[in-house]
Tab-separated table of C-alpha atoms in Angstrom:
chain	number	residue	atom	x	y	z
D	1	PRO	CA	14.807	-1.101	33.326
D	2	GLN	CA	14.748	-2.082	36.797
D	3	VAL	CA	10.972	-2.490	37.616
D	4	CYS	CA	9.605	-5.541	35.419
D	5	TRP	CA	5.809	-5.443	34.707
D	6	LEU	CA	4.346	-8.547	33.920
D	7	ALA	CA	1.372	-9.275	31.999
D	8	PRO	CA	-0.966	-11.973	33.643
D	9	GLU	CA	0.179	-15.010	30.699
D	10	GLN	CA	3.797	-14.038	31.838
D	11	THR	CA	3.563	-15.727	35.467
D	12	ALA	CA	2.429	-19.238	36.426
D	13	GLY	CA	-0.939	-18.578	37.035
D	14	LYS	CA	-1.756	-16.897	34.174
D	15	GLN	CA	-4.529	-14.658	36.007
D	16	LYS	CA	-2.977	-11.522	37.814
D	17	PRO	CA	-0.275	-9.253	36.490
D	18	TYR	CA	2.964	-9.114	38.646
D	19	MET	CA	5.652	-6.841	39.665
D	20	TYR	CA	9.086	-7.889	40.271
D	21	THR	CA	12.287	-5.630	40.865
D	22	GLN	CA	16.023	-6.104	39.990
D	23	GLY	CA	18.607	-3.952	41.341
D	24	GLN	CA	22.102	-5.631	40.488
D	25	ALA	CA	24.170	-4.394	39.081
D	26	VAL	CA	23.082	-0.455	38.827
D	27	LEU	CA	19.325	-0.467	37.767
D	28	ASN	CA	17.944	0.654	41.650
D	29	ARG	CA	18.523	4.198	40.495
D	30	SER	CA	15.629	3.851	37.988
D	31	PHE	CA	13.499	2.834	40.725
D	32	PHE	CA	14.436	5.796	43.821
D	33	PRO	CA	16.753	8.474	44.241
D	34	CYS	CA	19.818	6.552	45.439
D	35	PHE	CA	23.818	6.562	45.657
D	36	ASP	CA	23.663	3.073	43.394
D	37	THR	CA	26.874	1.636	44.252
D	38	PRO	CA	27.974	-0.972	46.513
D	39	SER	CA	30.066	1.185	48.087
D	40	VAL	CA	27.439	2.626	50.304
D	41	LYS	CA	25.184	0.679	52.660
D	42	CYS	CA	22.275	2.137	54.130
D	43	THR	CA	18.945	0.673	56.191
D	44	TYR	CA	15.784	1.427	54.646
D	45	SER	CA	12.005	1.434	55.132
D	46	ALA	CA	8.955	1.628	52.573
D	47	THR	CA	5.635	1.674	52.815
D	48	VAL	CA	3.809	-0.186	49.736
D	49	GLN	CA	0.151	0.358	48.817
D	50	VAL	CA	-1.167	-3.079	46.820
D	51	PRO	CA	-4.647	-3.555	44.744
D	52	GLU	CA	-7.251	-6.215	46.928
D	53	GLY	CA	-5.774	-9.344	46.077
D	54	PHE	CA	-2.127	-9.015	45.713
D	55	THR	CA	0.604	-8.731	48.592
D	56	ALA	CA	3.772	-6.892	48.811
D	57	VAL	CA	6.876	-8.432	49.543
D	58	MET	CA	10.687	-7.120	50.115
D	59	SER	CA	13.967	-8.039	51.207
D	60	ALA	CA	13.369	-6.233	54.719
D	61	THR	CA	14.351	-7.365	58.113
D	62	SER	CA	10.480	-6.912	59.240
D	63	TRP	CA	7.132	-6.084	57.871
D	64	GLU	CA	3.278	-5.607	58.675
D	65	LYS	CA	0.227	-5.620	57.028
D	66	GLN	CA	-1.892	-2.262	57.696
D	67	LYS	CA	-5.011	-1.794	56.935
D	68	ASP	CA	-6.084	-0.851	52.664
D	69	ASN	CA	-3.678	-3.072	51.695
D	70	THR	CA	-0.764	-1.178	52.913
D	71	PHE	CA	2.551	-3.148	54.037
D	72	VAL	CA	5.085	-1.333	56.223
D	73	PHE	CA	8.651	-2.792	55.374
D	74	LYS	CA	11.860	-2.229	57.580
D	75	MET	CA	15.573	-3.063	56.393
D	76	SER	CA	17.245	-2.872	59.681
D	77	GLN	CA	20.516	-3.910	59.143
D	78	PRO	CA	22.995	-1.382	55.980
D	79	ILE	CA	23.004	-3.127	52.952
D	80	PRO	CA	23.958	-1.583	49.175
D	81	SER	CA	21.341	-0.297	47.161
D	82	TYR	CA	21.123	-2.876	44.859
D	83	LEU	CA	19.881	-5.285	47.078
D	84	ILE	CA	16.895	-3.519	47.622
D	85	ALA	CA	13.792	-5.383	46.067
D	86	LEU	CA	10.496	-5.483	46.032
D	87	ALA	CA	7.846	-7.635	44.582
D	88	VAL	CA	4.585	-7.546	44.195
D	89	GLY	CA	1.860	-10.507	42.883
D	90	ASP	CA	-1.221	-12.934	44.037
D	91	ILE	CA	1.176	-14.778	46.053
D	92	VAL	CA	1.058	-17.014	49.350
D	93	SER	CA	3.658	-18.799	51.667
D	94	ALA	CA	3.787	-21.778	53.689
D	95	ASP	CA	6.432	-21.694	56.943
D	96	VAL	CA	9.348	-24.300	55.989
D	97	GLY	CA	11.464	-24.012	58.923
D	98	PRO	CA	12.064	-22.335	61.996
D	99	ARG	CA	13.041	-19.221	59.918
D	100	SER	CA	12.020	-19.849	56.954
D	101	ARG	CA	8.968	-19.442	54.865
D	102	VAL	CA	8.361	-20.276	51.042
D	103	TRP	CA	6.547	-17.340	48.843
D	104	ALA	CA	5.075	-18.290	45.373
D	105	GLU	CA	2.256	-17.866	43.447
D	106	PRO	CA	-0.935	-20.175	44.500
D	107	CYS	CA	-0.225	-22.927	41.817
D	108	LEU	CA	3.268	-23.516	42.660
D	109	ILE	CA	3.119	-23.409	46.526
D	110	GLU	CA	2.581	-27.370	47.233
D	111	ALA	CA	5.491	-27.637	45.129
D	112	ALA	CA	7.847	-24.927	46.675
D	113	LYS	CA	7.057	-26.523	50.332
D	114	LYS	CA	7.324	-30.135	49.348
D	115	GLU	CA	10.888	-29.584	47.444
D	116	TYR	CA	12.629	-27.116	50.600
D	117	ASP	CA	10.524	-28.373	53.999
D	118	GLY	CA	13.599	-28.459	56.188
D	119	VAL	CA	16.496	-28.357	54.265
D	120	ILE	CA	16.774	-24.881	54.426
D	121	GLU	CA	17.544	-24.752	58.238
D	122	GLU	CA	19.758	-27.220	57.557
D	123	PHE	CA	22.458	-25.360	55.221
D	124	LEU	CA	21.705	-21.913	57.144
D	125	ALA	CA	23.140	-23.827	60.463
D	126	VAL	CA	25.981	-25.220	58.770
D	127	GLY	CA	26.557	-22.280	56.807
D	128	GLU	CA	26.103	-20.446	60.611
D	129	LYS	CA	28.885	-23.026	61.962
D	130	LEU	CA	31.582	-22.539	59.082
D	131	PHE	CA	30.767	-18.546	59.113
D	132	GLY	CA	29.612	-17.535	62.298
D	133	PRO	CA	26.107	-15.833	63.077
D	134	TYR	CA	23.367	-15.124	60.412
D	135	VAL	CA	22.612	-11.800	61.238
D	136	TRP	CA	19.285	-11.379	59.025
D	137	GLY	CA	17.055	-12.958	60.896
D	138	ARG	CA	14.602	-14.740	58.346
D	139	TYR	CA	15.720	-16.821	55.558
D	140	ASP	CA	12.684	-16.438	53.312
D	141	ILE	CA	12.358	-17.702	49.472
D	142	LEU	CA	10.236	-15.817	46.562
D	143	PHE	CA	9.681	-18.483	43.913
D	144	MET	CA	9.552	-16.173	40.880
D	145	PRO	CA	7.217	-16.240	37.689
D	146	PRO	CA	9.031	-18.293	34.674
D	147	SER	CA	10.294	-15.416	33.244
D	148	PHE	CA	12.512	-14.530	36.002
D	149	PRO	CA	16.173	-13.994	34.018
D	150	PHE	CA	18.455	-15.644	36.547
D	151	GLY	CA	18.987	-18.517	39.026
D	152	GLY	CA	18.960	-16.819	42.101
D	153	MET	CA	19.087	-13.252	43.530
D	154	GLU	CA	20.212	-12.859	46.848
D	155	ASN	CA	18.275	-10.007	48.348
D	156	PRO	CA	18.769	-9.837	52.126
D	157	CYS	CA	16.025	-12.136	54.323
D	158	LEU	CA	14.252	-12.697	50.844
D	159	THR	CA	16.251	-14.529	48.149
D	160	PHE	CA	14.071	-14.390	44.454
D	161	VAL	CA	14.620	-17.583	42.183
D	162	THR	CA	13.747	-19.061	39.161
D	163	PRO	CA	10.992	-21.704	39.742
D	164	CYS	CA	13.119	-24.269	37.830
D	165	LEU	CA	14.659	-24.736	41.140
D	166	LEU	CA	11.213	-27.275	41.371
D	167	ALA	CA	12.745	-29.814	40.384
D	168	GLY	CA	10.466	-32.081	42.070
D	169	ASP	CA	13.394	-34.120	43.781
D	170	ARG	CA	15.274	-31.782	45.551
D	171	SER	CA	18.431	-32.281	42.889
D	172	LEU	CA	18.963	-28.379	42.212
D	173	ALA	CA	19.038	-27.243	46.021
D	174	ASP	CA	22.496	-26.263	45.349
D	175	VAL	CA	21.329	-22.947	44.035
D	176	ILE	CA	19.684	-22.238	47.338
D	177	ILE	CA	23.262	-22.922	48.959
D	178	HIS	CA	24.861	-20.365	46.555
D	179	GLU	CA	22.053	-17.775	47.891
D	180	ILE	CA	22.624	-18.492	51.546
D	181	SER	CA	26.026	-18.404	51.221
D	182	HIS	CA	25.711	-14.871	49.959
D	183	SER	CA	24.277	-13.795	53.628
D	184	TRP	CA	28.209	-13.733	54.291
D	185	PHE	CA	29.782	-13.415	51.247
D	186	GLY	CA	28.190	-10.092	49.415
D	187	ASN	CA	25.534	-9.499	51.740
D	188	LEU	CA	27.540	-8.473	54.934
D	189	VAL	CA	30.651	-8.490	53.597
D	190	THR	CA	30.221	-6.308	50.034
D	191	ASN	CA	33.016	-5.363	46.958
D	192	ALA	CA	33.280	-2.146	46.656
D	193	THR	CA	33.068	-1.810	43.201
D	194	TRP	CA	31.418	-4.103	40.048
D	195	GLY	CA	35.038	-4.367	38.849
D	196	GLU	CA	36.014	-6.731	41.576
D	197	PHE	CA	32.478	-8.705	41.618
D	198	TRP	CA	34.906	-11.795	42.202
D	199	LEU	CA	34.883	-10.702	45.912
D	200	ASN	CA	31.414	-11.494	45.827
D	201	GLU	CA	30.891	-14.582	43.675
D	202	GLY	CA	34.179	-16.100	43.964
D	203	PHE	CA	34.114	-16.011	48.012
D	204	THR	CA	29.931	-17.353	47.604
D	205	MET	CA	31.239	-20.146	44.983
D	206	TYR	CA	33.860	-21.497	47.818
D	207	ALA	CA	31.405	-20.935	50.631
D	208	GLN	CA	28.460	-22.996	48.990
D	209	ARG	CA	31.195	-25.796	47.859
D	210	ARG	CA	32.019	-25.661	51.866
D	211	ILE	CA	28.451	-26.229	52.430
D	212	SER	CA	27.779	-29.024	50.444
D	213	THR	CA	30.449	-30.878	51.804
D	214	GLU	CA	29.354	-31.281	54.953
D	215	VAL	CA	26.153	-31.814	53.696
D	216	TYR	CA	26.793	-34.090	50.403
D	217	GLY	CA	30.308	-34.943	50.902
D	218	LEU	CA	33.563	-34.267	49.045
D	219	ALA	CA	33.029	-36.359	46.292
D	220	TYR	CA	29.066	-34.934	44.513
D	221	THR	CA	30.829	-31.520	45.495
D	222	CYS	CA	34.075	-32.149	43.559
D	223	LEU	CA	31.235	-33.340	40.664
D	224	GLU	CA	29.022	-30.286	40.639
D	225	ALA	CA	32.533	-28.180	40.831
D	226	ALA	CA	33.947	-30.180	37.352
D	227	THR	CA	30.466	-29.040	36.194
D	228	GLY	CA	31.558	-25.183	36.702
D	229	ARG	CA	34.903	-25.546	35.227
D	230	ALA	CA	33.247	-27.190	32.428
D	231	LEU	CA	31.043	-23.735	32.132
D	232	LEU	CA	34.559	-21.800	32.808
D	233	ARG	CA	36.052	-23.471	29.718
D	234	GLN	CA	33.010	-23.086	27.764
D	235	HIS	CA	33.259	-19.529	28.514
D	236	MET	CA	36.801	-18.682	27.901
D	237	ASP	CA	36.590	-20.955	24.533
D	238	ASN	CA	33.568	-18.727	23.407
D	239	THR	CA	35.210	-15.323	24.203
D	240	GLY	CA	39.055	-15.942	24.060
D	241	GLU	CA	41.459	-16.932	27.402
D	242	ASP	CA	43.266	-13.376	26.905
D	243	HIS	CA	39.715	-11.311	26.980
D	244	PRO	CA	40.002	-8.547	29.204
D	245	LEU	CA	36.740	-9.727	30.989
D	246	ASN	CA	38.413	-12.787	31.853
D	247	LYS	CA	40.290	-11.342	34.244
D	248	LEU	CA	39.268	-11.155	38.358
D	249	ARG	CA	40.005	-7.516	37.975
D	250	VAL	CA	37.985	-5.934	34.940
D	251	VAL	CA	38.137	-1.887	34.395
D	252	ILE	CA	34.560	-1.015	33.559
D	253	GLU	CA	35.957	2.139	31.558
D	254	PRO	CA	33.381	4.882	31.694
D	255	GLY	CA	32.640	5.944	28.062
D	256	LEU	CA	30.324	8.619	26.211
D	257	SER	CA	27.462	6.381	27.315
D	258	GLY	CA	28.924	4.786	30.376
D	259	VAL	CA	29.493	0.800	30.722
D	260	ASN	CA	26.797	-1.209	32.266
D	261	PRO	CA	28.121	-3.487	34.558
D	262	ASP	CA	25.942	-5.810	33.584
D	263	ASP	CA	27.696	-6.771	30.507
D	264	THR	CA	30.996	-7.853	32.434
D	265	TYR	CA	28.700	-10.642	33.628
D	266	ASN	CA	29.793	-14.079	33.435
D	267	GLU	CA	31.755	-17.212	34.214
D	268	THR	CA	34.933	-15.774	35.383
D	269	PRO	CA	34.115	-14.018	39.056
D	270	TYR	CA	32.427	-17.273	39.400
D	271	GLU	CA	34.463	-20.032	39.058
D	272	LYS	CA	37.540	-18.075	38.384
D	273	GLY	CA	37.178	-16.674	41.738
D	274	TYR	CA	36.675	-19.702	43.466
D	275	CYS	CA	39.785	-21.207	42.071
D	276	PHE	CA	41.418	-17.938	43.556
D	277	VAL	CA	40.163	-18.629	46.822
D	278	SER	CA	41.281	-22.251	46.715
D	279	TYR	CA	44.283	-21.378	46.141
D	280	LEU	CA	44.353	-19.091	49.186
D	281	ALA	CA	43.006	-22.268	51.361
D	282	HIS	CA	45.737	-24.370	49.821
D	283	LEU	CA	48.490	-21.902	50.510
D	284	VAL	CA	47.599	-22.131	54.408
D	285	GLY	CA	47.276	-26.147	53.851
D	286	ASP	CA	44.768	-26.688	56.858
D	287	GLN	CA	41.021	-26.545	56.204
D	288	SER	CA	40.117	-25.764	59.464
D	289	LYS	CA	42.584	-23.081	59.554
D	290	PHE	CA	41.245	-21.738	56.410
D	291	ASP	CA	37.571	-21.860	58.130
D	292	ALA	CA	38.736	-19.657	60.901
D	293	PHE	CA	40.308	-17.425	58.757
D	294	LEU	CA	37.144	-17.195	56.988
D	295	GLN	CA	35.393	-16.534	60.122
D	296	ALA	CA	37.117	-13.612	60.994
D	297	TYR	CA	37.593	-12.219	57.732
D	298	VAL	CA	33.303	-12.193	57.574
D	299	ASN	CA	33.429	-10.838	61.448
D	300	GLN	CA	36.409	-8.445	60.328
D	301	PHE	CA	34.518	-6.813	57.568
D	302	LYS	CA	30.636	-6.962	58.516
D	303	PHE	CA	28.810	-4.428	57.083
D	304	GLN	CA	31.530	-3.050	54.564
D	305	SER	CA	32.114	-2.383	51.359
D	306	ILE	CA	35.687	-4.129	50.443
D	307	THR	CA	38.517	-3.811	47.511
D	308	ALA	CA	40.476	-7.248	46.663
D	309	ASP	CA	43.629	-5.125	48.572
D	310	ASP	CA	41.972	-4.824	51.537
D	311	ALA	CA	40.546	-8.672	51.997
D	312	LEU	CA	44.423	-10.325	50.355
D	313	GLY	CA	45.597	-7.260	53.311
D	314	PHE	CA	43.933	-8.824	55.242
D	315	PHE	CA	44.506	-13.144	54.491
D	316	LEU	CA	48.355	-11.948	54.713
D	317	GLU	CA	48.008	-9.649	58.196
D	318	TYR	CA	46.415	-13.193	59.781
D	319	PHE	CA	49.117	-15.847	58.722
D	320	PRO	CA	52.109	-13.319	59.330
D	321	GLU	CA	54.072	-16.910	58.498
D	322	LEU	CA	52.472	-16.999	54.867
D	323	LYS	CA	53.204	-13.161	54.444
D	324	GLU	CA	57.137	-13.705	56.006
D	325	LYS	CA	57.294	-16.526	52.736
D	326	GLY	CA	56.090	-14.100	50.372
D	327	VAL	CA	53.444	-16.128	49.228
D	328	ASP	CA	51.735	-12.685	47.650
D	329	SER	CA	54.319	-13.404	44.907
D	330	ILE	CA	55.526	-16.974	44.104
D	331	PRO	CA	56.160	-16.962	40.659
D	332	GLY	CA	53.593	-17.995	38.612
D	333	PHE	CA	50.836	-17.433	40.808
D	334	GLU	CA	51.385	-13.663	42.234
D	335	PHE	CA	48.374	-12.691	43.673
D	336	ASP	CA	48.900	-8.903	41.096
D	337	ARG	CA	48.573	-12.033	38.325
D	338	TRP	CA	45.600	-13.506	39.380
D	339	LEU	CA	43.773	-10.121	39.928
D	340	ASN	CA	45.025	-8.513	36.300
D	341	THR	CA	46.066	-11.095	34.226
D	342	PRO	CA	42.798	-12.814	31.562
D	343	GLY	CA	43.166	-16.389	31.170
D	344	TRP	CA	42.717	-19.344	32.693
D	345	PRO	CA	43.521	-19.564	35.939
D	346	PRO	CA	46.822	-20.776	37.095
D	347	TYR	CA	45.895	-23.411	40.512
D	348	LEU	CA	42.419	-25.846	39.923
D	349	PRO	CA	41.433	-27.462	42.416
D	350	ASP	CA	42.176	-31.070	43.121
D	351	LEU	CA	38.282	-32.607	42.168
D	352	SER	CA	39.624	-36.033	42.188
D	353	PRO	CA	37.755	-37.652	45.250
D	354	GLY	CA	34.993	-36.886	42.506
D	355	GLU	CA	36.771	-39.357	40.188
D	356	GLN	CA	34.610	-41.856	41.609
D	357	LEU	CA	31.166	-40.364	39.931
D	358	MET	CA	32.950	-38.539	36.922
D	359	LYS	CA	34.783	-41.883	35.749
D	360	PRO	CA	31.283	-44.560	34.842
D	361	ALA	CA	29.927	-41.105	33.281
D	362	GLU	CA	33.285	-40.395	30.616
D	363	GLU	CA	33.202	-43.790	29.912
D	364	LEU	CA	29.512	-44.024	29.269
D	365	ALA	CA	30.404	-41.132	27.440
D	366	GLU	CA	32.814	-43.111	25.883
D	367	LEU	CA	31.024	-46.006	24.598
D	368	TRP	CA	28.069	-43.951	23.092
D	369	ALA	CA	30.193	-41.569	20.623
D	370	ALA	CA	31.806	-45.091	19.506
D	371	ASP	CA	31.195	-45.454	15.523
D	372	SER	CA	29.248	-49.103	16.154
D	373	LEU	CA	27.690	-48.841	19.516
D	374	ASN	CA	28.596	-52.104	22.053
D	375	VAL	CA	24.843	-52.300	23.529
D	376	GLU	CA	26.243	-55.047	25.945
D	377	ALA	CA	28.278	-52.721	27.386
D	378	ILE	CA	25.995	-49.575	27.692
D	379	GLU	CA	23.270	-52.031	29.217
D	380	ALA	CA	25.548	-53.323	31.514
D	381	VAL	CA	25.430	-49.319	33.120
D	382	ASP	CA	22.847	-49.049	35.357
D	383	ILE	CA	22.254	-45.016	35.539
D	384	THR	CA	19.219	-45.275	37.534
D	385	ALA	CA	20.628	-44.243	40.623
D	386	TRP	CA	22.942	-41.248	39.303
D	387	ARG	CA	22.368	-38.831	40.977
D	388	THR	CA	21.543	-35.384	38.960
D	389	TYR	CA	24.923	-33.492	38.854
D	390	GLN	CA	26.396	-36.934	37.473
D	391	LEU	CA	23.587	-37.155	34.846
D	392	VAL	CA	24.529	-33.188	33.766
D	393	TYR	CA	28.364	-34.388	33.622
D	394	PHE	CA	27.672	-37.356	31.602
D	395	LEU	CA	25.652	-34.619	29.231
D	396	ASP	CA	28.466	-32.298	28.999
D	397	LYS	CA	30.980	-35.349	27.671
D	398	ILE	CA	28.272	-36.217	24.921
D	399	LEU	CA	27.865	-32.775	24.165
D	400	GLN	CA	31.982	-32.354	23.418
D	401	LYS	CA	31.672	-35.493	21.450
D	402	SER	CA	29.187	-33.932	19.641
D	403	PRO	CA	27.938	-34.419	16.832
D	404	LEU	CA	27.887	-38.337	17.241
D	405	PRO	CA	27.602	-40.829	14.714
D	406	GLU	CA	24.416	-41.441	12.578
D	407	GLY	CA	21.953	-42.436	14.575
D	408	ASN	CA	23.633	-43.062	18.022
D	409	VAL	CA	21.636	-39.777	19.398
D	410	GLU	CA	18.410	-41.106	18.487
D	411	ARG	CA	19.822	-44.094	20.256
D	412	LEU	CA	20.822	-42.475	23.111
D	413	SER	CA	17.254	-40.847	23.402
D	414	LYS	CA	15.266	-43.707	23.676
D	415	THR	CA	17.393	-45.503	25.775
D	416	TYR	CA	17.134	-42.914	28.472
D	417	PRO	CA	13.783	-41.150	28.925
D	418	LYS	CA	15.223	-40.351	32.456
D	419	ILE	CA	17.305	-38.123	30.352
D	420	SER	CA	15.574	-37.090	27.184
D	421	LYS	CA	12.206	-36.674	29.102
D	422	ALA	CA	13.735	-34.790	32.267
D	423	GLN	CA	11.327	-32.511	33.615
D	424	ASN	CA	14.745	-31.099	35.518
D	425	ALA	CA	16.031	-27.740	34.209
D	426	GLU	CA	19.676	-28.368	33.965
D	427	LEU	CA	19.174	-31.893	32.336
D	428	ARG	CA	17.151	-30.029	30.009
D	429	LEU	CA	19.385	-27.360	28.827
D	430	ARG	CA	22.300	-29.699	28.432
D	431	TRP	CA	19.664	-32.395	26.496
D	432	CYS	CA	18.243	-29.430	24.077
D	433	GLN	CA	22.111	-28.078	23.484
D	434	ILE	CA	23.170	-31.883	22.610
D	435	VAL	CA	19.652	-32.198	20.710
D	436	LEU	CA	20.931	-28.673	18.610
D	437	LYS	CA	24.454	-29.661	17.779
D	438	ASN	CA	23.559	-32.897	15.978
D	439	ASN	CA	20.841	-31.399	14.698
D	440	LEU	CA	18.029	-33.967	16.161
D	441	GLU	CA	15.102	-31.858	14.175
D	442	ALA	CA	12.923	-34.701	15.072
D	443	GLU	CA	13.624	-33.785	19.000
D	444	TYR	CA	13.517	-29.635	17.950
D	445	GLY	CA	9.904	-29.516	20.255
D	446	LYS	CA	11.466	-29.948	22.989
D	447	VAL	CA	13.903	-27.096	22.890
D	448	LYS	CA	10.713	-24.819	21.825
D	449	ASP	CA	8.931	-26.793	24.563
D	450	PHE	CA	12.154	-25.601	27.314
D	451	LEU	CA	12.547	-22.009	26.072
D	452	HIS	CA	8.704	-21.731	26.416
D	453	SER	CA	8.464	-22.393	29.756
D	454	GLN	CA	11.338	-20.420	31.349
D	455	GLY	CA	13.314	-16.819	30.176
D	456	LYS	CA	16.617	-17.836	32.690
D	457	GLN	CA	19.184	-16.463	30.821
D	458	LYS	CA	21.514	-18.658	31.816
D	459	TYR	CA	19.861	-20.944	29.949
D	460	THR	CA	18.200	-19.432	27.099
D	461	LEU	CA	21.041	-17.417	25.662
D	462	PRO	CA	23.200	-21.022	25.253
D	463	LEU	CA	20.144	-22.207	23.328
D	464	TYR	CA	19.734	-19.193	21.063
D	465	ARG	CA	23.853	-19.543	20.121
D	466	ALA	CA	23.328	-23.279	19.232
D	467	MET	CA	20.564	-22.512	17.006
D	468	TRP	CA	21.808	-19.527	15.533
D	469	GLY	CA	25.559	-21.304	14.962
D	470	GLY	CA	23.326	-24.284	13.710
D	471	SER	CA	21.683	-25.535	10.467
D	472	GLU	CA	19.051	-23.519	8.082
D	473	SER	CA	16.348	-24.784	10.010
D	474	ALA	CA	17.895	-24.206	13.539
D	475	ARG	CA	18.058	-20.934	12.677
D	476	ALA	CA	14.376	-21.116	11.719
D	477	LEU	CA	13.456	-22.532	14.934
D	478	ALA	CA	15.303	-19.264	16.445
D	479	MET	CA	13.162	-17.127	15.168
D	480	GLU	CA	9.910	-18.561	15.306
D	481	ILE	CA	10.644	-18.938	19.357
D	482	PHE	CA	12.259	-15.775	20.154
D	483	SER	CA	8.707	-13.971	18.126
D	484	ALA	CA	6.591	-16.818	20.231
D	485	THR	CA	8.219	-15.839	23.750
D	486	ALA	CA	10.208	-12.543	23.113
D	487	PRO	CA	7.105	-10.764	25.756
D	488	GLN	CA	7.305	-13.595	28.203
D	489	LEU	CA	11.253	-12.207	28.524
D	490	HIS	CA	13.081	-9.764	30.844
D	491	VAL	CA	13.967	-6.725	28.512
D	492	ASN	CA	17.361	-7.434	29.057
D	493	VAL	CA	17.483	-11.360	27.759
D	494	GLN	CA	15.366	-10.082	25.133
D	495	ASN	CA	18.316	-7.399	23.723
D	496	TYR	CA	20.789	-9.647	24.240
D	497	VAL	CA	18.545	-12.653	22.503
D	498	LYS	CA	18.559	-9.879	19.786
D	499	LYS	CA	21.681	-8.780	19.390
D	500	ILE	CA	22.465	-12.940	18.794
D	501	LEU	CA	19.851	-12.903	16.022
D	502	GLY	CA	21.298	-10.082	14.845
D	503	LEU	CA	18.248	-8.190	15.053
D	504	GLU	CA	17.902	-4.332	15.970
D	505	VAL	CA	18.142	-3.768	19.524
D	506	ALA	CA	16.133	-0.760	20.433
D	507	GLU	CA	18.307	2.295	22.835
């Protein structure tokens, strides 16, 4: 299950096959013998021979090409087994900074260079200023074939990302900031067990938003965080707040067949984890002091795997005055409650600086949800200058209010071709969800095109859920698209879709 073999039609270039590995969470055991737990770290080296016309890349600090198309890799820093990754395909590279290059199939390399030239170094430099030295040497990005199931995978030295990030306007750079933040939180300081995945992802979300605040300002970052909060709300509404997976410390019970930690993957460790780290910052009450703590935390635990108790114990030692006050047991906000009680976070960071961007989006959504449209008021709002996350926020509000009164969605589609014809994946996802929620059959083609163009889990599953929960024609559409695209999808994603559609999943 670890090694994904793609036929030529599953790649962007459609000419040559491709192969890549995806180790997180516990799949590398099927690729090479290893202690497949994040609690063990080691260095590694590899020798990989590939056919003529192919290139191999790995998550390694150094590599060289030798004769006979043989590549030799070394990772000189200790890493957990899940971060060992290999990709082989028709791939080329282009430099985009002093320690960064982009890798992609030849047909994507120009777009990749254009999107990321100069920006990665800026993010790395801000990360170093906030969290301490970047220890991995290079930071390269590999743009994967469209069937890659994730937004990004933070393999050290070589992040694997979805080609959906090539939005053409640099608007989805926050995903790269997230993967860069893993260079400190996750790759350098690692959760010792997958039951405490929030240590990787909650800290990384916090770090991502700190970098974003420095680069894009607080209002924009609050808007992006509000989008994240909406995803958490959606997830908890889907599963029920008291679902055991909505705890930060998840009990991964080994049953007869064992449990795949991947099945526990959801928004909770990311967004509830972010809220908990924000709560710790709130207890400190001074951003620069908390930034200094994060740097000390990375320095204390670098190259180690730790538990939540290690992290929180260090926090209390670092701030003895907070320890004295007993901040770990404030009623309603006990650290124990944060970790072991499912449900909505007891503390939510203040996102009001985003209001200046959110309010106009909320008001515009109100106008579009009205029974009779106030065309004058709608035309008075100029959305041409809105950035992607402001449009995303607007569409989330429209989705919440859907189905809209008869005819409104068709009208909205015509009014804003910037949205309904967008090539940006975040906008396409939400537009497709709106199309399905309003049963706008005239635009079913957009759902089909989007699902044919990529296989990212975060985009694919919600659309199948929406189709399956919709009308007869929406269900028929789901079956039609799945039978056409199943071979392009990662095996895990295929199985999740089969579950949604009530099809047999092969063991």
